[in-house]
mmCIF file with all atom_site columns, C-alpha atoms in Angstrom:
data_model
loop_
_atom_site.group_PDB
_atom_site.id
_atom_site.type_symbol
_atom_site.label_atom_id
_atom_site.label_alt_id
_atom_site.label_comp_id
_atom_site.label_asym_id
_atom_site.label_entity_id
_atom_site.label_seq_id
_atom_site.pdbx_PDB_ins_code
_atom_site.Cartn_x
_atom_site.Cartn_y
_atom_site.Cartn_z
_atom_site.occupancy
_atom_site.B_iso_or_equiv
_atom_site.pdbx_formal_charge
_atom_site.auth_seq_id
_atom_site.auth_comp_id
_atom_site.auth_asym_id
_atom_site.auth_atom_id
_atom_site.pdbx_PDB_model_num
ATOM 1   C CA . MET A 1 1   ? -27.163 -0.025  0.300   1.00 41.00 ? 1   MET A CA 1
ATOM 2   C CA . PRO A 1 2   ? -24.169 0.483   -1.547  1.00 57.00 ? 2   PRO A CA 1
ATOM 3   C CA . GLU A 1 3   ? -20.924 1.333   0.807   1.00 69.00 ? 3   GLU A CA 1
ATOM 4   C CA . SER A 1 4   ? -19.476 4.831   0.328   1.00 78.00 ? 4   SER A CA 1
ATOM 5   C CA . GLY A 1 5   ? -15.753 5.384   -0.178  1.00 89.00 ? 5   GLY A CA 1
ATOM 6   C CA . HIS A 1 6   ? -12.754 7.491   -0.974  1.00 94.00 ? 6   HIS A CA 1
ATOM 7   C CA . THR A 1 7   ? -9.478  7.056   -3.147  1.00 96.00 ? 7   THR A CA 1
ATOM 8   C CA . TRP A 1 8   ? -6.553  8.709   -2.843  1.00 98.00 ? 8   TRP A CA 1
ATOM 9   C CA . ARG A 1 9   ? -3.268  8.153   -5.150  1.00 98.00 ? 9   ARG A CA 1
ATOM 10  C CA . LYS A 1 10  ? -0.029  10.036  -4.882  1.00 98.00 ? 10  LYS A CA 1
ATOM 11  C CA . SER A 1 11  ? 3.357   9.252   -6.771  1.00 98.00 ? 11  SER A CA 1
ATOM 12  C CA . PHE A 1 12  ? 6.342   9.194   -4.783  1.00 98.00 ? 12  PHE A CA 1
ATOM 13  C CA . LYS A 1 13  ? 10.014  9.176   -5.840  1.00 98.00 ? 13  LYS A CA 1
ATOM 14  C CA . GLY A 1 14  ? 11.799  5.953   -5.278  1.00 97.00 ? 14  GLY A CA 1
ATOM 15  C CA . GLU A 1 15  ? 14.079  7.134   -2.493  1.00 97.00 ? 15  GLU A CA 1
ATOM 16  C CA . PRO A 1 16  ? 14.079  5.799   0.976   1.00 96.00 ? 16  PRO A CA 1
ATOM 17  C CA . ILE A 1 17  ? 13.700  9.200   2.685   1.00 96.00 ? 17  ILE A CA 1
ATOM 18  C CA . GLU A 1 18  ? 10.166  9.090   0.858   1.00 98.00 ? 18  GLU A CA 1
ATOM 19  C CA . ALA A 1 19  ? 9.026   6.532   3.308   1.00 97.00 ? 19  ALA A CA 1
ATOM 20  C CA . ALA A 1 20  ? 8.315   8.754   6.008   1.00 98.00 ? 20  ALA A CA 1
ATOM 21  C CA . HIS A 1 21  ? 6.158   11.053  3.513   1.00 98.00 ? 21  HIS A CA 1
ATOM 22  C CA . VAL A 1 22  ? 4.468   7.822   2.622   1.00 98.00 ? 22  VAL A CA 1
ATOM 23  C CA . ARG A 1 23  ? 3.523   6.992   6.655   1.00 98.00 ? 23  ARG A CA 1
ATOM 24  C CA . LEU A 1 24  ? 2.363   10.714  7.218   1.00 98.00 ? 24  LEU A CA 1
ATOM 25  C CA . TRP A 1 25  ? 0.156   10.793  4.031   1.00 98.00 ? 25  TRP A CA 1
ATOM 26  C CA . THR A 1 26  ? -1.258  7.599   4.969   1.00 98.00 ? 26  THR A CA 1
ATOM 27  C CA . ALA A 1 27  ? -1.918  8.847   8.414   1.00 97.00 ? 27  ALA A CA 1
ATOM 28  C CA . GLY A 1 28  ? -3.440  11.984  7.161   1.00 97.00 ? 28  GLY A CA 1
ATOM 29  C CA . ARG A 1 29  ? -5.943  9.980   5.134   1.00 96.00 ? 29  ARG A CA 1
ATOM 30  C CA . VAL A 1 30  ? -7.274  6.961   6.807   1.00 95.00 ? 30  VAL A CA 1
ATOM 31  C CA . LYS A 1 31  ? -7.505  6.362   10.665  1.00 91.00 ? 31  LYS A CA 1
ATOM 32  C CA . HIS A 1 32  ? -6.480  2.745   11.087  1.00 94.00 ? 32  HIS A CA 1
ATOM 33  C CA . PRO A 1 33  ? -3.568  2.434   13.438  1.00 95.00 ? 33  PRO A CA 1
ATOM 34  C CA . ASP A 1 34  ? -1.814  -0.191  11.407  1.00 96.00 ? 34  ASP A CA 1
ATOM 35  C CA . ALA A 1 35  ? -2.253  1.680   7.898   1.00 97.00 ? 35  ALA A CA 1
ATOM 36  C CA . PRO A 1 36  ? 0.836   3.934   8.099   1.00 97.00 ? 36  PRO A CA 1
ATOM 37  C CA . LEU A 1 37  ? 3.018   0.927   8.817   1.00 96.00 ? 37  LEU A CA 1
ATOM 38  C CA . ILE A 1 38  ? 1.361   -1.293  6.036   1.00 97.00 ? 38  ILE A CA 1
ATOM 39  C CA . ALA A 1 39  ? 2.030   1.340   3.369   1.00 97.00 ? 39  ALA A CA 1
ATOM 40  C CA . ASN A 1 40  ? 5.497   1.666   4.611   1.00 97.00 ? 40  ASN A CA 1
ATOM 41  C CA . GLU A 1 41  ? 6.470   -1.658  4.325   1.00 95.00 ? 41  GLU A CA 1
ATOM 42  C CA . LEU A 1 42  ? 4.352   -1.830  0.960   1.00 95.00 ? 42  LEU A CA 1
ATOM 43  C CA . TYR A 1 43  ? 6.428   0.857   -0.445  1.00 96.00 ? 43  TYR A CA 1
ATOM 44  C CA . ILE A 1 44  ? 9.799   -0.329  0.804   1.00 94.00 ? 44  ILE A CA 1
ATOM 45  C CA . ALA A 1 45  ? 9.125   -3.607  -0.864  1.00 91.00 ? 45  ALA A CA 1
ATOM 46  C CA . VAL A 1 46  ? 8.459   -1.877  -4.509  1.00 93.00 ? 46  VAL A CA 1
ATOM 47  C CA . LEU A 1 47  ? 11.407  0.719   -3.786  1.00 93.00 ? 47  LEU A CA 1
ATOM 48  C CA . GLY A 1 48  ? 13.639  -2.605  -3.192  1.00 88.00 ? 48  GLY A CA 1
ATOM 49  C CA . SER A 1 49  ? 12.765  -3.506  -6.987  1.00 88.00 ? 49  SER A CA 1
ATOM 50  C CA . GLY A 1 50  ? 14.622  -0.605  -8.143  1.00 91.00 ? 50  GLY A CA 1
ATOM 51  C CA . ALA A 1 51  ? 11.379  1.326   -9.099  1.00 94.00 ? 51  ALA A CA 1
ATOM 52  C CA . PRO A 1 52  ? 12.205  5.184   -9.732  1.00 97.00 ? 52  PRO A CA 1
ATOM 53  C CA . VAL A 1 53  ? 8.839   6.219   -8.696  1.00 98.00 ? 53  VAL A CA 1
ATOM 54  C CA . ILE A 1 54  ? 6.107   4.394   -6.844  1.00 98.00 ? 54  ILE A CA 1
ATOM 55  C CA . ASP A 1 55  ? 2.481   4.811   -7.016  1.00 98.00 ? 55  ASP A CA 1
ATOM 56  C CA . MET A 1 56  ? 0.536   4.845   -3.592  1.00 98.00 ? 56  MET A CA 1
ATOM 57  C CA . THR A 1 57  ? -3.201  4.422   -3.663  1.00 98.00 ? 57  THR A CA 1
ATOM 58  C CA . LEU A 1 58  ? -5.700  4.285   -0.697  1.00 98.00 ? 58  LEU A CA 1
ATOM 59  C CA . SER A 1 59  ? -8.998  3.020   -1.171  1.00 96.00 ? 59  SER A CA 1
ATOM 60  C CA . THR A 1 60  ? -11.873 3.088   1.632   1.00 95.00 ? 60  THR A CA 1
ATOM 61  C CA . ALA A 1 61  ? -15.053 1.260   1.160   1.00 92.00 ? 61  ALA A CA 1
ATOM 62  C CA . GLY A 1 62  ? -17.308 1.123   4.538   1.00 88.00 ? 62  GLY A CA 1
ATOM 63  C CA . PRO A 1 63  ? -15.145 -0.234  7.077   1.00 91.00 ? 63  PRO A CA 1
ATOM 64  C CA . ARG A 1 64  ? -12.277 -1.399  4.775   1.00 94.00 ? 64  ARG A CA 1
ATOM 65  C CA . ILE A 1 65  ? -9.125  0.158   3.811   1.00 96.00 ? 65  ILE A CA 1
ATOM 66  C CA . ARG A 1 66  ? -6.924  -0.946  0.892   1.00 97.00 ? 66  ARG A CA 1
ATOM 67  C CA . ILE A 1 67  ? -3.594  -0.234  0.310   1.00 98.00 ? 67  ILE A CA 1
ATOM 68  C CA . THR A 1 68  ? -1.730  -0.442  -2.897  1.00 97.00 ? 68  THR A CA 1
ATOM 69  C CA . ALA A 1 69  ? 2.185   0.455   -3.854  1.00 97.00 ? 69  ALA A CA 1
ATOM 70  C CA . GLU A 1 70  ? 2.852   -0.029  -7.494  1.00 96.00 ? 70  GLU A CA 1
ATOM 71  C CA . GLY A 1 71  ? 6.020   0.450   -9.610  1.00 96.00 ? 71  GLY A CA 1
ATOM 72  C CA . PRO A 1 72  ? 6.731   0.494   -13.402 1.00 95.00 ? 72  PRO A CA 1
ATOM 73  C CA . ASP A 1 73  ? 7.880   -3.008  -13.888 1.00 92.00 ? 73  ASP A CA 1
ATOM 74  C CA . PRO A 1 74  ? 7.051   -6.655  -12.515 1.00 90.00 ? 74  PRO A CA 1
ATOM 75  C CA . LEU A 1 75  ? 8.310   -6.900  -8.886  1.00 85.00 ? 75  LEU A CA 1
ATOM 76  C CA . PRO A 1 76  ? 10.981  -9.935  -8.384  1.00 80.00 ? 76  PRO A CA 1
ATOM 77  C CA . LEU A 1 77  ? 9.659   -12.528 -6.272  1.00 70.00 ? 77  LEU A CA 1
ATOM 78  C CA . LEU A 1 78  ? 11.904  -11.403 -3.219  1.00 64.00 ? 78  LEU A CA 1
ATOM 79  C CA . GLN A 1 79  ? 10.136  -7.964  -3.433  1.00 62.00 ? 79  GLN A CA 1
ATOM 80  C CA . SER A 1 80  ? 6.641   -9.524  -3.255  1.00 62.00 ? 80  SER A CA 1
ATOM 81  C CA . HIS A 1 81  ? 7.247   -12.059 -0.546  1.00 68.00 ? 81  HIS A CA 1
ATOM 82  C CA . GLY A 1 82  ? 10.547  -10.329 1.377   1.00 67.00 ? 82  GLY A CA 1
ATOM 83  C CA . ALA A 1 83  ? 11.255  -9.751  5.028   1.00 72.00 ? 83  ALA A CA 1
ATOM 84  C CA . GLY A 1 84  ? 8.540   -6.874  5.016   1.00 80.00 ? 84  GLY A CA 1
ATOM 85  C CA . TRP A 1 85  ? 5.848   -9.427  3.689   1.00 81.00 ? 85  TRP A CA 1
ATOM 86  C CA . ALA A 1 86  ? 5.635   -10.869 7.029   1.00 85.00 ? 86  ALA A CA 1
ATOM 87  C CA . ILE A 1 87  ? 4.712   -7.645  8.868   1.00 90.00 ? 87  ILE A CA 1
ATOM 88  C CA . VAL A 1 88  ? 2.150   -6.877  6.170   1.00 92.00 ? 88  VAL A CA 1
ATOM 89  C CA . SER A 1 89  ? 0.477   -10.423 6.567   1.00 90.00 ? 89  SER A CA 1
ATOM 90  C CA . GLY A 1 90  ? 0.403   -10.299 9.970   1.00 91.00 ? 90  GLY A CA 1
ATOM 91  C CA . LEU A 1 91  ? -1.301  -6.901  10.119  1.00 94.00 ? 91  LEU A CA 1
ATOM 92  C CA . ALA A 1 92  ? -3.784  -6.960  7.200   1.00 95.00 ? 92  ALA A CA 1
ATOM 93  C CA . THR A 1 93  ? -7.093  -9.155  6.907   1.00 94.00 ? 93  THR A CA 1
ATOM 94  C CA . HIS A 1 94  ? -5.970  -9.578  3.285   1.00 95.00 ? 94  HIS A CA 1
ATOM 95  C CA . THR A 1 95  ? -3.008  -9.519  0.803   1.00 93.00 ? 95  THR A CA 1
ATOM 96  C CA . GLY A 1 96  ? -1.862  -10.082 -2.569  1.00 92.00 ? 96  GLY A CA 1
ATOM 97  C CA . LEU A 1 97  ? 0.235   -9.232  -5.575  1.00 90.00 ? 97  LEU A CA 1
ATOM 98  C CA . ALA A 1 98  ? -1.439  -7.236  -8.092  1.00 91.00 ? 98  ALA A CA 1
ATOM 99  C CA . THR A 1 99  ? -2.796  -8.768  -11.215 1.00 91.00 ? 99  THR A CA 1
ATOM 100 C CA . ASN A 1 100 ? -0.146  -7.100  -13.532 1.00 91.00 ? 100 ASN A CA 1
ATOM 101 C CA . GLN A 1 101 ? 2.547   -8.313  -11.085 1.00 91.00 ? 101 GLN A CA 1
ATOM 102 C CA . ARG A 1 102 ? 3.786   -4.298  -10.654 1.00 93.00 ? 102 ARG A CA 1
ATOM 103 C CA . GLY A 1 103 ? 2.509   -3.862  -7.132  1.00 93.00 ? 103 GLY A CA 1
ATOM 104 C CA . LEU A 1 104 ? 1.497   -5.117  -3.905  1.00 94.00 ? 104 LEU A CA 1
ATOM 105 C CA . TRP A 1 105 ? -1.662  -4.473  -1.772  1.00 96.00 ? 105 TRP A CA 1
ATOM 106 C CA . ALA A 1 106 ? -3.167  -5.144  1.529   1.00 97.00 ? 106 ALA A CA 1
ATOM 107 C CA . GLN A 1 107 ? -6.518  -4.532  3.035   1.00 97.00 ? 107 GLN A CA 1
ATOM 108 C CA . VAL A 1 108 ? -7.667  -3.953  6.490   1.00 95.00 ? 108 VAL A CA 1
ATOM 109 C CA . GLY A 1 109 ? -10.798 -3.702  8.424   1.00 87.00 ? 109 GLY A CA 1
ATOM 110 C CA . THR A 1 110 ? -13.771 -6.218  8.068   1.00 63.00 ? 110 THR A CA 1
ATOM 111 C CA . SER A 1 111 ? -13.980 -8.569  5.230   1.00 52.00 ? 111 SER A CA 1
ATOM 112 C CA . ARG A 1 112 ? -17.677 -8.381  4.817   1.00 44.00 ? 112 ARG A CA 1
#
């Protein structure tokens, strides 16, 4: 039986004040206690690259939640492996750099 899920996407301005909106938007859609913090750190990492707009995506599939933050340009190495990355990788089950190198993602929940 296939797992059902949902996907939400929203573009946020590339401004520090928007980080609070990212956390609230995430908390309003998924109920994992670490999801808002993970979304915040992914947003901040892409923001640090100077992106004028950051696209956030939340996707669920069964017990899993995937959070993605993506900007318009490839991320510098510092943004994809900076200080916030330690927080994300400590809280998430799986993490990575998007194949187009413009974003970062993290997955929480079981890894079945």
